[in-house]
């Protein structure tokens, strides 16, 4: 009995510390009665501790530590669909992906310039006083229309009109007069070897389209990753809430144990030495609850960050009422892996990059050909006065004056038609730049093959781990549920033994702790199950349609 009293006396300061920890008013009466039992005469050491000095009336009241909700704000109730909708609308990764797609489409539009018509107009004039000839005035107006052809060539149309005037010539009317010359020429330049064909003509647009496709795939990948991160953070918050709920339930059981023990002590049925063990576990559970509240707050902040929600004073806590239960379904690892290969945006991106490298390689191989260009131009020429009129003039007759209409009339009558053709050959000796580019693009394609192999292996590894985690989580849930059932049985057995005086509160509380740990393990296993399912759904591409999210 003396040893028991000494143990109680040593525990008394710890009990006072528990009261100082600020026990709520709801349990103040039970704790007060327990402490009075511990401090009662004969329960402590031989010399009772002196009564504490009452505080002075002038002393300031103890400072109250604010609760987390005082600055974190009231927890806002939300749901997974609401979180996903917010994330899709506000996630920076998706916003950047949309901008990248718009930039790629603008780059595609830039390549359409090859189909544009180029119009060039020019007006030139000069006036000169030439000794021995008089005043000479020349004006030239021309318009050129040019367009590239899908075959790689160029079509051009040239129209000009030249005005010439000689005045004050010492030869008199023999040279004085006006001359108009009009010309219309159609020209075609066509490469016969290098740069020939629509594949080279459309190469830039094809590459720009592949870049746009890569950006679209990147946006889909960003959406999958965003949704996966939000759902993972969502289940982390669910787990934190479930853990604090389990710990709070364990705390309530410990308080009930204290109440029952206090009643038994009052009736003389239970030894007073059974109370400190309960008080210790209550203090420990209160600390666990406080840590759990912080864990919930941290999980809420992480979820807000993943979903793109506001984070600030009064906008921190979230509350998610949900069910942790998971449903079993058959998993075919081989089939899931093949689906993951087919749905992988990363593999599709590599395929697009390989197609772009093939275009670069084809253009480079075309550059190895010699340059052989054919050119043909044809067009009539009209003048006023024309050569026939000048040839028929008698000696000494005045020089006839021409007109603009006369020049064009002569052109329409096709009195003079000019046809010019040419064939130009160009070849570089050595062509080291072309061979270097060709080697570069071939090595880039080899690198893409290596990256695709490594990516497929990574997908298979991640899928295998996800399926294994699901299967393991199923077994963990079953085993933890079995542990919960056995813990409840052991609590009843240990409580009965305590009532018969064959056990202590320490043993009963250990059984209660076994129950809490089993429930925590089950909650963790269920959350791991859900998070592993999200990994599998993200790999197979089912995660977006499953939650009603459409990404173009």
Short mmCIF file of C-alpha atoms in Angstrom, two decimals:
data_model
loop_
_atom_site.label_atom_id
_atom_site.label_comp_id
_atom_site.label_asym_id
_atom_site.label_seq_id
_atom_site.Cartn_x
_atom_site.Cartn_y
_atom_site.Cartn_z
CA UNK A 1 0.00 0.00 0.00
CA UNK A 2 2.89 2.35 0.76
CA UNK A 3 4.37 1.73 -2.72
CA UNK A 4 1.00 2.54 -4.28
CA UNK A 5 0.76 5.77 -2.31
CA UNK A 6 4.26 6.82 -3.36
CA UNK A 7 3.43 6.16 -7.00
CA UNK A 8 0.30 8.31 -6.74
CA UNK A 9 2.25 11.11 -5.10
CA UNK A 10 4.78 11.06 -7.94
CA UNK A 11 1.94 11.22 -10.48
CA UNK A 12 0.13 14.16 -8.80
CA UNK A 13 2.22 16.90 -10.53
CA UNK A 14 1.46 15.29 -13.91
CA UNK A 15 -2.25 15.39 -13.10
CA UNK A 16 -1.99 19.09 -12.24
CA UNK A 17 -0.18 19.61 -15.54
CA UNK A 18 -3.10 17.97 -17.33
CA UNK A 19 -5.46 20.48 -15.71
CA UNK A 20 -3.16 23.32 -16.71
CA UNK A 21 -3.37 21.95 -20.30
CA UNK A 22 -6.89 23.42 -20.23
CA UNK A 23 -9.46 20.68 -19.91
CA UNK A 24 -12.87 21.69 -21.31
CA UNK A 25 -15.67 22.51 -18.91
CA UNK A 26 -17.56 19.42 -20.00
CA UNK A 27 -15.05 17.16 -18.32
CA UNK A 28 -13.92 19.48 -15.50
CA UNK A 29 -16.12 17.77 -12.93
CA UNK A 30 -14.85 14.27 -13.72
CA UNK A 31 -11.21 15.35 -13.74
CA UNK A 32 -11.71 17.33 -10.52
CA UNK A 33 -13.15 14.34 -8.74
CA UNK A 34 -10.29 12.20 -9.99
CA UNK A 35 -7.69 14.63 -8.76
CA UNK A 36 -9.37 14.89 -5.35
CA UNK A 37 -9.11 11.12 -5.08
CA UNK A 38 -5.42 11.25 -5.91
CA UNK A 39 -4.73 14.09 -3.43
CA UNK A 40 -6.92 12.67 -0.63
CA UNK A 41 -5.22 11.90 2.72
CA UNK A 42 -3.50 8.55 2.63
CA UNK A 43 -3.42 8.45 -1.11
CA UNK A 44 -0.17 10.33 -1.52
CA UNK A 45 3.12 10.44 0.37
CA UNK A 46 3.40 10.51 4.17
CA UNK A 47 3.72 14.30 4.14
CA UNK A 48 0.94 15.89 2.05
CA UNK A 49 1.99 18.70 -0.23
CA UNK A 50 1.18 22.23 1.00
CA UNK A 51 -1.90 23.82 -0.44
CA UNK A 52 -1.15 26.13 -3.32
CA UNK A 53 -1.31 29.86 -2.68
CA UNK A 54 -4.45 31.34 -4.19
CA UNK A 55 -3.72 33.77 -6.98
CA UNK A 56 -3.81 37.49 -6.25
CA UNK A 57 -6.92 39.30 -7.31
CA UNK A 58 -4.75 41.85 -9.10
CA UNK A 59 -2.96 39.25 -11.27
CA UNK A 60 -4.03 39.26 -14.92
CA UNK A 61 -6.00 36.26 -16.14
CA UNK A 62 -4.02 33.66 -18.11
CA UNK A 63 -3.76 34.32 -21.82
CA UNK A 64 -6.10 32.17 -23.86
CA UNK A 65 -4.49 30.41 -26.80
CA UNK A 66 -6.72 30.95 -29.86
CA UNK A 67 -8.20 27.91 -31.55
CA UNK A 68 -7.12 27.02 -35.08
CA UNK A 69 -10.51 28.04 -36.46
CA UNK A 70 -10.04 31.56 -35.07
CA UNK A 71 -7.54 32.42 -37.81
CA UNK A 72 -8.04 29.58 -40.29
CA UNK A 73 -11.73 30.38 -40.68
CA UNK A 74 -14.75 28.15 -40.70
CA UNK A 75 -14.22 24.95 -42.66
CA UNK A 76 -15.94 25.18 -46.00
CA UNK A 77 -17.94 22.17 -47.12
CA UNK A 78 -17.10 21.04 -50.64
CA UNK A 79 -17.25 17.99 -52.88
CA UNK A 80 -15.00 16.32 -55.41
CA UNK A 81 -17.01 17.42 -58.51
CA UNK A 82 -16.88 21.03 -57.31
CA UNK A 83 -13.14 20.79 -56.70
CA UNK A 84 -12.51 19.28 -60.14
CA UNK A 85 -14.59 21.94 -61.85
CA UNK A 86 -12.60 24.66 -60.11
CA UNK A 87 -9.31 22.98 -60.96
CA UNK A 88 -10.15 22.60 -64.66
CA UNK A 89 -11.18 26.27 -64.91
CA UNK A 90 -8.29 27.74 -62.91
CA UNK A 91 -5.33 25.36 -63.09
CA UNK A 92 -2.28 27.27 -64.45
CA UNK A 93 -1.02 24.17 -66.29
CA UNK A 94 -4.24 23.94 -68.31
CA UNK A 95 -4.29 27.68 -68.96
CA UNK A 96 -0.72 27.52 -70.28
CA UNK A 97 -1.63 24.50 -72.42
CA UNK A 98 -4.54 26.42 -73.98
CA UNK A 99 -2.18 29.32 -74.77
CA UNK A 100 0.35 26.95 -76.34
CA UNK A 101 -2.37 25.55 -78.60
CA UNK A 102 -3.39 29.06 -79.68
CA UNK A 103 0.26 29.89 -80.44
CA UNK A 104 0.64 26.69 -82.49
CA UNK A 105 -2.51 27.52 -84.50
CA UNK A 106 -1.11 30.99 -85.18
CA UNK A 107 2.08 29.37 -86.45
CA UNK A 108 0.03 27.16 -88.77
CA UNK A 109 -1.66 30.25 -90.16
CA UNK A 110 1.74 31.79 -90.85
CA UNK A 111 2.57 28.90 -93.19
CA UNK A 112 -0.47 29.74 -95.31
CA UNK A 113 1.51 32.69 -96.66
CA UNK A 114 2.79 30.35 -99.39
CA UNK A 115 -0.71 30.47 -100.93
CA UNK A 116 -0.88 34.26 -100.88
CA UNK A 117 -0.70 36.42 -104.01
CA UNK A 118 2.09 38.98 -103.99
CA UNK A 119 1.28 42.22 -105.79
CA UNK A 120 4.03 44.70 -106.60
CA UNK A 121 3.43 48.01 -108.40
CA UNK A 122 6.10 50.47 -109.47
CA UNK A 123 6.10 53.86 -111.17
CA UNK A 124 9.35 55.41 -112.46
CA UNK A 125 9.94 58.59 -114.38
CA UNK A 126 12.81 60.66 -115.63
CA UNK A 127 13.30 63.79 -117.66
CA UNK A 128 16.62 64.66 -119.24
CA UNK A 129 17.93 67.37 -121.53
CA UNK A 130 20.38 65.73 -123.90
CA UNK A 131 22.66 67.96 -126.01
CA UNK A 132 22.12 67.39 -129.67
CA UNK A 133 18.89 65.52 -129.11
CA UNK A 134 16.50 67.68 -127.11
CA UNK A 135 14.42 66.98 -124.05
CA UNK A 136 13.73 63.30 -123.36
CA UNK A 137 10.95 62.20 -120.96
CA UNK A 138 10.52 58.56 -119.92
CA UNK A 139 7.80 57.16 -117.61
CA UNK A 140 7.50 53.46 -116.75
CA UNK A 141 4.53 51.97 -114.82
CA UNK A 142 4.52 48.24 -114.00
CA UNK A 143 2.49 45.76 -111.97
CA UNK A 144 3.68 42.27 -110.97
CA UNK A 145 1.50 39.48 -109.60
CA UNK A 146 3.31 36.44 -108.11
CA UNK A 147 2.13 33.24 -106.47
CA UNK A 148 3.85 30.02 -105.39
CA UNK A 149 2.61 26.77 -106.92
CA UNK A 150 1.95 23.51 -104.99
CA UNK A 151 4.51 21.84 -107.26
CA UNK A 152 7.22 24.03 -105.74
CA UNK A 153 7.40 26.45 -108.63
CA UNK A 154 6.38 30.08 -109.01
CA UNK A 155 3.91 31.72 -111.35
CA UNK A 156 4.25 35.40 -112.22
CA UNK A 157 2.36 37.90 -114.32
CA UNK A 158 4.06 41.13 -115.37
CA UNK A 159 2.26 44.10 -116.95
CA UNK A 160 3.96 47.39 -117.81
CA UNK A 161 3.49 50.43 -119.92
CA UNK A 162 6.32 52.75 -121.02
CA UNK A 163 5.83 56.33 -122.13
CA UNK A 164 8.59 58.09 -124.08
CA UNK A 165 8.62 61.65 -125.39
CA UNK A 166 11.27 63.61 -127.32
CA UNK A 167 10.85 67.35 -127.71
CA UNK A 168 12.96 70.23 -129.00
CA UNK A 169 15.09 67.90 -131.09
CA UNK A 170 17.39 69.66 -133.56
CA UNK A 171 16.16 67.15 -136.12
CA UNK A 172 12.67 68.55 -135.86
CA UNK A 173 9.67 66.37 -136.49
CA UNK A 174 11.85 63.48 -137.55
CA UNK A 175 12.50 62.66 -133.90
CA UNK A 176 10.05 64.77 -131.96
CA UNK A 177 7.06 62.77 -130.84
CA UNK A 178 5.56 60.35 -128.31
CA UNK A 179 6.01 56.60 -128.06
CA UNK A 180 3.96 54.16 -125.97
CA UNK A 181 5.06 50.56 -125.36
CA UNK A 182 2.87 48.06 -123.41
CA UNK A 183 3.97 44.61 -122.34
CA UNK A 184 2.23 41.60 -120.74
CA UNK A 185 4.38 38.61 -119.73
CA UNK A 186 3.46 35.36 -117.95
CA UNK A 187 6.34 33.50 -116.30
CA UNK A 188 6.62 30.05 -114.75
CA UNK A 189 9.68 28.90 -112.80
CA UNK A 190 9.63 25.21 -111.86
CA UNK A 191 12.27 23.17 -109.97
CA UNK A 192 12.79 19.82 -111.63
CA UNK A 193 14.89 18.13 -108.91
CA UNK A 194 15.54 19.93 -105.60
CA UNK A 195 12.51 21.63 -103.94
CA UNK A 196 10.10 19.92 -106.33
CA UNK A 197 6.77 18.49 -105.18
CA UNK A 198 3.91 19.20 -102.80
CA UNK A 199 5.59 17.36 -99.91
CA UNK A 200 8.33 19.99 -99.77
CA UNK A 201 5.80 22.75 -100.45
CA UNK A 202 3.62 21.70 -97.49
CA UNK A 203 6.46 20.68 -95.14
CA UNK A 204 6.29 23.74 -92.87
CA UNK A 205 2.54 23.48 -92.42
CA UNK A 206 2.80 19.76 -91.69
CA UNK A 207 5.42 20.42 -89.01
CA UNK A 208 3.36 23.22 -87.50
CA UNK A 209 0.30 20.95 -87.42
CA UNK A 210 2.32 18.29 -85.61
CA UNK A 211 3.45 20.90 -83.09
CA UNK A 212 -0.20 21.83 -82.51
CA UNK A 213 -1.05 18.14 -82.03
CA UNK A 214 1.75 17.83 -79.47
CA UNK A 215 0.36 20.84 -77.59
CA UNK A 216 -3.13 19.29 -77.63
CA UNK A 217 -1.69 16.09 -76.17
CA UNK A 218 0.21 18.14 -73.60
CA UNK A 219 -3.05 19.78 -72.59
CA UNK A 220 -4.68 16.39 -72.14
CA UNK A 221 -1.72 15.25 -70.06
CA UNK A 222 -1.95 18.42 -67.96
CA UNK A 223 -5.67 17.78 -67.40
CA UNK A 224 -5.01 14.18 -66.34
CA UNK A 225 -2.25 15.23 -63.96
CA UNK A 226 -4.34 18.07 -62.53
CA UNK A 227 -7.32 15.81 -61.90
CA UNK A 228 -5.08 13.12 -60.44
CA UNK A 229 -3.41 15.60 -58.09
CA UNK A 230 -6.76 16.99 -56.93
CA UNK A 231 -8.22 13.54 -56.30
CA UNK A 232 -5.08 12.43 -54.46
CA UNK A 233 -5.17 15.56 -52.27
CA UNK A 234 -8.88 14.98 -51.77
CA UNK A 235 -8.27 11.49 -50.35
CA UNK A 236 -5.46 12.83 -48.18
CA UNK A 237 -7.95 15.23 -46.61
CA UNK A 238 -10.50 12.44 -46.20
CA UNK A 239 -7.85 10.35 -44.44
CA UNK A 240 -6.88 13.23 -42.14
CA UNK A 241 -10.53 13.79 -41.21
CA UNK A 242 -11.07 10.07 -40.64
CA UNK A 243 -7.94 9.83 -38.49
CA UNK A 244 -9.00 12.71 -36.26
CA UNK A 245 -12.47 11.16 -36.02
CA UNK A 246 -10.99 7.84 -34.90
CA UNK A 247 -8.74 9.58 -32.39
CA UNK A 248 -11.65 11.64 -31.07
CA UNK A 249 -13.69 8.47 -30.63
CA UNK A 250 -10.77 6.92 -28.73
CA UNK A 251 -10.61 10.03 -26.55
CA UNK A 252 -14.33 9.73 -25.81
CA UNK A 253 -13.82 6.10 -24.80
CA UNK A 254 -10.99 7.13 -22.49
CA UNK A 255 -13.19 9.79 -20.89
CA UNK A 256 -15.92 7.25 -20.42
CA UNK A 257 -13.35 4.97 -18.87
CA UNK A 258 -12.38 7.76 -16.47
CA UNK A 259 -16.03 8.28 -15.53
CA UNK A 260 -16.58 4.60 -14.84
CA UNK A 261 -13.33 4.32 -12.89
CA UNK A 262 -14.18 7.39 -10.81
CA UNK A 263 -17.57 5.95 -9.95
CA UNK A 264 -15.93 2.66 -8.97
CA UNK A 265 -13.41 4.49 -6.83
CA UNK A 266 -16.16 6.46 -5.09
CA UNK A 267 -17.87 3.18 -4.24
CA UNK A 268 -14.67 1.63 -3.01
CA UNK A 269 -14.77 -1.05 -5.66
CA UNK A 270 -11.78 0.26 -7.65
CA UNK A 271 -8.37 1.28 -6.36
CA UNK A 272 -7.45 4.91 -6.70
CA UNK A 273 -4.25 3.91 -8.45
CA UNK A 274 -6.29 3.09 -11.58
CA UNK A 275 -7.09 6.75 -12.25
CA UNK A 276 -3.66 8.13 -13.31
CA UNK A 277 -3.37 5.70 -16.22
CA UNK A 278 -6.67 6.99 -17.63
CA UNK A 279 -5.66 10.60 -17.13
CA UNK A 280 -2.42 9.97 -18.97
CA UNK A 281 -4.13 8.45 -21.98
CA UNK A 282 -6.66 11.33 -22.04
CA UNK A 283 -3.83 13.87 -22.19
CA UNK A 284 -2.12 11.88 -24.93
CA UNK A 285 -5.31 11.60 -26.98
CA UNK A 286 -5.99 15.33 -26.61
CA UNK A 287 -2.56 16.01 -28.04
CA UNK A 288 -3.26 13.54 -30.86
CA UNK A 289 -6.52 15.36 -31.63
CA UNK A 290 -4.68 18.68 -31.74
CA UNK A 291 -2.09 17.24 -34.12
CA UNK A 292 -4.92 15.76 -36.17
CA UNK A 293 -6.54 19.18 -36.49
CA UNK A 294 -3.26 20.52 -37.83
CA UNK A 295 -3.02 17.59 -40.25
CA UNK A 296 -6.55 18.35 -41.52
CA UNK A 297 -5.60 21.99 -41.98
CA UNK A 298 -2.44 21.07 -43.90
CA UNK A 299 -4.40 18.66 -46.10
CA UNK A 300 -7.01 21.37 -46.75
CA UNK A 301 -4.33 23.84 -47.82
CA UNK A 302 -2.73 21.26 -50.10
CA UNK A 303 -6.13 20.50 -51.67
CA UNK A 304 -6.81 24.20 -52.19
CA UNK A 305 -3.45 24.57 -53.90
CA UNK A 306 -4.08 21.56 -56.17
CA UNK A 307 -7.54 22.82 -57.14
CA UNK A 308 -6.44 26.44 -57.63
CA UNK A 309 -8.62 27.74 -54.81
CA UNK A 310 -7.92 30.83 -52.73
CA UNK A 311 -5.48 30.46 -49.81
CA UNK A 312 -5.46 33.16 -47.14
CA UNK A 313 -6.75 34.27 -43.79
CA UNK A 314 -10.18 32.78 -43.19
CA UNK A 315 -9.86 30.69 -46.37
CA UNK A 316 -7.94 27.61 -45.30
CA UNK A 317 -10.12 24.83 -43.94
CA UNK A 318 -12.19 22.46 -46.06
CA UNK A 319 -14.72 19.85 -45.01
CA UNK A 320 -15.52 16.80 -47.12
CA UNK A 321 -18.29 14.47 -46.04
CA UNK A 322 -17.63 11.25 -47.93
CA UNK A 323 -17.59 7.50 -47.62
CA UNK A 324 -14.29 5.65 -47.56
CA UNK A 325 -15.64 2.31 -48.70
CA UNK A 326 -14.22 0.93 -51.95
CA UNK A 327 -15.71 -1.64 -54.27
CA UNK A 328 -13.78 -4.59 -55.62
CA UNK A 329 -13.35 -5.18 -59.34
CA UNK A 330 -11.34 -7.63 -61.38
CA UNK A 331 -8.03 -6.28 -62.66
CA UNK A 332 -6.24 -7.62 -65.73
CA UNK A 333 -2.69 -6.28 -65.59
CA UNK A 334 -1.82 -7.18 -69.19
CA UNK A 335 -4.99 -5.64 -70.59
CA UNK A 336 -4.64 -2.51 -68.45
CA UNK A 337 -1.04 -2.06 -69.55
CA UNK A 338 -1.95 -2.28 -73.24
CA UNK A 339 -4.74 0.26 -72.69
CA UNK A 340 -2.25 2.52 -70.96
CA UNK A 341 0.08 2.30 -73.96
CA UNK A 342 -2.75 3.25 -76.31
CA UNK A 343 -4.02 6.11 -74.13
CA UNK A 344 -0.66 7.56 -73.10
CA UNK A 345 -0.33 11.22 -74.18
CA UNK A 346 3.43 10.97 -73.67
CA UNK A 347 3.77 8.10 -76.18
CA UNK A 348 1.53 9.96 -78.61
CA UNK A 349 3.72 13.05 -78.23
CA UNK A 350 6.81 11.01 -79.08
CA UNK A 351 5.04 9.66 -82.16
CA UNK A 352 4.25 13.21 -83.31
CA UNK A 353 7.83 14.27 -82.71
CA UNK A 354 9.03 11.31 -84.77
CA UNK A 355 6.71 12.32 -87.61
CA UNK A 356 8.13 15.85 -87.48
CA UNK A 357 11.67 14.43 -87.58
CA UNK A 358 10.70 12.37 -90.64
CA UNK A 359 9.60 15.54 -92.43
CA UNK A 360 12.91 17.22 -91.58
CA UNK A 361 14.77 14.18 -92.84
CA UNK A 362 12.78 14.10 -96.11
CA UNK A 363 13.45 17.80 -96.74
CA UNK A 364 17.15 17.28 -95.99
CA UNK A 365 17.36 14.31 -98.35
CA UNK A 366 15.74 16.44 -101.04
CA UNK A 367 18.49 19.02 -100.50
CA UNK A 368 21.00 16.38 -101.64
CA UNK A 369 19.58 16.63 -105.16
CA UNK A 370 21.14 19.11 -107.58
CA UNK A 371 19.28 22.30 -108.37
CA UNK A 372 17.74 22.11 -111.87
CA UNK A 373 15.21 24.86 -112.55
CA UNK A 374 13.25 25.44 -115.72
CA UNK A 375 11.84 28.87 -116.54
CA UNK A 376 9.44 29.90 -119.29
CA UNK A 377 8.03 33.34 -120.05
CA UNK A 378 5.69 34.33 -122.85
CA UNK A 379 3.83 37.49 -123.66
CA UNK A 380 2.86 39.98 -126.35
CA UNK A 381 4.24 43.47 -126.74
CA UNK A 382 2.46 46.46 -128.25
CA UNK A 383 3.81 49.87 -129.24
CA UNK A 384 2.45 53.08 -130.67
CA UNK A 385 3.72 53.96 -133.14
CA UNK A 386 4.59 50.40 -134.01
CA UNK A 387 7.43 49.18 -136.14
CA UNK A 388 5.27 48.72 -139.24
CA UNK A 389 4.24 52.34 -139.26
CA UNK A 390 7.78 53.49 -138.81
CA UNK A 391 8.99 51.25 -141.61
CA UNK A 392 6.43 52.64 -144.06
CA UNK A 393 7.23 56.28 -143.51
CA UNK A 394 8.61 58.15 -146.56
CA UNK A 395 11.93 59.94 -146.25
CA UNK A 396 11.56 63.33 -144.58
CA UNK A 397 8.08 62.56 -143.24
CA UNK A 398 7.37 63.77 -139.67
CA UNK A 399 7.71 61.26 -136.84
CA UNK A 400 4.20 60.01 -135.93
CA UNK A 401 2.99 60.60 -132.39
CA UNK A 402 1.92 57.49 -130.43
CA UNK A 403 -0.93 56.97 -127.96
CA UNK A 404 -1.65 54.76 -124.96
CA UNK A 405 -4.69 53.22 -126.66
CA UNK A 406 -2.70 52.50 -129.77
CA UNK A 407 -0.06 50.59 -127.83
CA UNK A 408 -2.63 48.37 -126.17
CA UNK A 409 -4.46 47.84 -129.46
CA UNK A 410 -1.23 46.66 -131.00
CA UNK A 411 -0.68 44.33 -128.00
CA UNK A 412 -4.14 42.76 -128.30
CA UNK A 413 -3.62 42.14 -131.99
CA UNK A 414 -0.53 40.05 -131.05
CA UNK A 415 1.63 41.74 -133.59
CA UNK A 416 4.69 40.98 -131.45
CA UNK A 417 4.98 37.95 -129.10
CA UNK A 418 8.08 37.10 -127.07
CA UNK A 419 8.89 33.62 -125.74
CA UNK A 420 11.91 33.07 -123.46
CA UNK A 421 12.98 29.76 -121.91
CA UNK A 422 15.88 28.78 -119.68
CA UNK A 423 17.29 25.79 -117.81
CA UNK A 424 19.60 26.40 -114.85
CA UNK A 425 21.73 23.79 -113.10
CA UNK A 426 23.35 24.35 -109.68
CA UNK A 427 25.23 21.86 -107.54
CA UNK A 428 27.32 22.22 -104.40
CA UNK A 429 30.47 20.13 -104.15
CA UNK A 430 30.82 18.43 -100.76
CA UNK A 431 27.40 19.28 -99.27
CA UNK A 432 28.68 18.78 -95.73
CA UNK A 433 25.91 20.94 -94.27
CA UNK A 434 23.24 18.70 -95.80
CA UNK A 435 24.96 15.49 -94.71
CA UNK A 436 25.36 16.92 -91.21
CA UNK A 437 21.64 17.76 -90.98
CA UNK A 438 20.75 14.34 -92.31
CA UNK A 439 22.81 12.66 -89.58
CA UNK A 440 21.35 14.98 -86.95
CA UNK A 441 17.75 14.11 -87.79
CA UNK A 442 18.50 10.38 -87.97
CA UNK A 443 20.08 10.47 -84.51
CA UNK A 444 17.11 12.42 -83.19
CA UNK A 445 14.79 9.69 -84.43
CA UNK A 446 16.96 7.06 -82.73
CA UNK A 447 16.73 9.05 -79.51
CA UNK A 448 12.95 9.14 -79.79
CA UNK A 449 12.91 5.34 -80.14
CA UNK A 450 14.99 5.01 -76.97
CA UNK A 451 12.73 7.45 -75.11
CA UNK A 452 9.62 5.58 -76.24
CA UNK A 453 11.07 2.28 -75.01
CA UNK A 454 11.92 3.81 -71.63
CA UNK A 455 8.49 5.45 -71.38
CA UNK A 456 6.68 2.19 -72.11
CA UNK A 457 8.73 0.49 -69.41
CA UNK A 458 7.87 3.27 -66.97
CA UNK A 459 4.16 2.98 -67.81
CA UNK A 460 4.27 -0.78 -67.30
CA UNK A 461 6.10 -0.35 -63.99
CA UNK A 462 3.65 2.26 -62.72
CA UNK A 463 0.67 0.17 -63.80
CA UNK A 464 2.09 -2.95 -62.10
CA UNK A 465 2.66 -1.01 -58.90
CA UNK A 466 -0.82 0.47 -59.01
CA UNK A 467 -2.48 -2.92 -59.49
CA UNK A 468 -0.29 -4.44 -56.77
CA UNK A 469 -1.21 -1.62 -54.38
CA UNK A 470 -4.89 -2.19 -55.05
CA UNK A 471 -4.60 -5.92 -54.41
CA UNK A 472 -2.53 -5.31 -51.30
CA UNK A 473 -4.96 -2.67 -50.06
CA UNK A 474 -7.83 -5.16 -50.39
CA UNK A 475 -6.02 -7.62 -48.14
CA UNK A 476 -5.01 -4.89 -45.70
CA UNK A 477 -8.63 -3.80 -45.38
CA UNK A 478 -9.75 -7.36 -44.70
CA UNK A 479 -7.00 -7.93 -42.13
CA UNK A 480 -7.55 -4.61 -40.39
CA UNK A 481 -11.28 -5.30 -40.20
CA UNK A 482 -10.47 -8.66 -38.60
CA UNK A 483 -8.18 -6.85 -36.15
CA UNK A 484 -11.00 -4.39 -35.33
CA UNK A 485 -13.41 -7.21 -34.58
CA UNK A 486 -10.86 -8.97 -32.38
CA UNK A 487 -9.98 -5.71 -30.63
CA UNK A 488 -13.64 -5.15 -29.74
CA UNK A 489 -13.80 -8.67 -28.34
CA UNK A 490 -10.60 -8.15 -26.36
CA UNK A 491 -11.92 -4.85 -24.96
CA UNK A 492 -15.01 -6.62 -23.66
CA UNK A 493 -12.90 -9.44 -22.20
CA UNK A 494 -10.43 -7.07 -20.57
CA UNK A 495 -13.26 -4.91 -19.20
CA UNK A 496 -14.88 -7.96 -17.64
CA UNK A 497 -11.55 -8.96 -16.10
CA UNK A 498 -11.15 -5.43 -14.73
CA UNK A 499 -14.59 -5.57 -13.17
CA UNK A 500 -13.56 -8.85 -11.50
CA UNK A 501 -10.38 -7.26 -10.19
CA UNK A 502 -8.14 -9.41 -12.39
CA UNK A 503 -6.93 -6.62 -14.68
CA UNK A 504 -6.01 -2.95 -14.58
CA UNK A 505 -7.01 0.14 -16.47
CA UNK A 506 -3.62 0.06 -18.13
CA UNK A 507 -4.57 -3.26 -19.78
CA UNK A 508 -8.01 -1.99 -20.78
CA UNK A 509 -6.52 1.15 -22.28
CA UNK A 510 -4.02 -0.93 -24.23
CA UNK A 511 -6.94 -2.81 -25.74
CA UNK A 512 -8.57 0.52 -26.63
CA UNK A 513 -5.32 1.61 -28.28
CA UNK A 514 -5.26 -1.66 -30.27
CA UNK A 515 -8.74 -0.80 -31.53
CA UNK A 516 -7.66 2.71 -32.54
CA UNK A 517 -4.59 1.49 -34.38
CA UNK A 518 -6.62 -1.13 -36.25
CA UNK A 519 -9.16 1.49 -37.32
CA UNK A 520 -6.36 3.84 -38.43
CA UNK A 521 -4.78 1.06 -40.46
CA UNK A 522 -8.08 0.30 -42.14
CA UNK A 523 -8.63 3.96 -43.01
CA UNK A 524 -5.10 4.19 -44.43
CA UNK A 525 -5.61 1.01 -46.46
CA UNK A 526 -8.88 2.32 -47.92
CA UNK A 527 -7.30 5.63 -48.90
CA UNK A 528 -4.33 3.81 -50.45
CA UNK A 529 -6.85 1.69 -52.36
CA UNK A 530 -8.60 4.78 -53.75
CA UNK A 531 -5.34 6.54 -54.63
CA UNK A 532 -4.01 3.45 -56.42
CA UNK A 533 -7.25 3.29 -58.43
CA UNK A 534 -6.68 6.91 -59.46
CA UNK A 535 -3.19 6.00 -60.71
CA UNK A 536 -4.61 3.15 -62.82
CA UNK A 537 -7.42 5.37 -64.16
CA UNK A 538 -4.94 8.09 -65.07
CA UNK A 539 -2.76 5.62 -66.99
CA UNK A 540 -5.67 4.13 -68.95
CA UNK A 541 -7.17 7.57 -69.67
CA UNK A 542 -10.45 6.69 -67.92
CA UNK A 543 -10.02 9.36 -65.26
CA UNK A 544 -11.35 12.25 -67.37
CA UNK A 545 -14.57 10.67 -68.73
CA UNK A 546 -15.19 9.02 -65.34
CA UNK A 547 -15.56 12.45 -63.77
CA UNK A 548 -17.28 14.05 -66.76
CA UNK A 549 -14.31 16.12 -67.92
CA UNK A 550 -13.89 16.71 -71.65
CA UNK A 551 -10.61 18.14 -72.97
CA UNK A 552 -10.35 19.03 -76.64
#
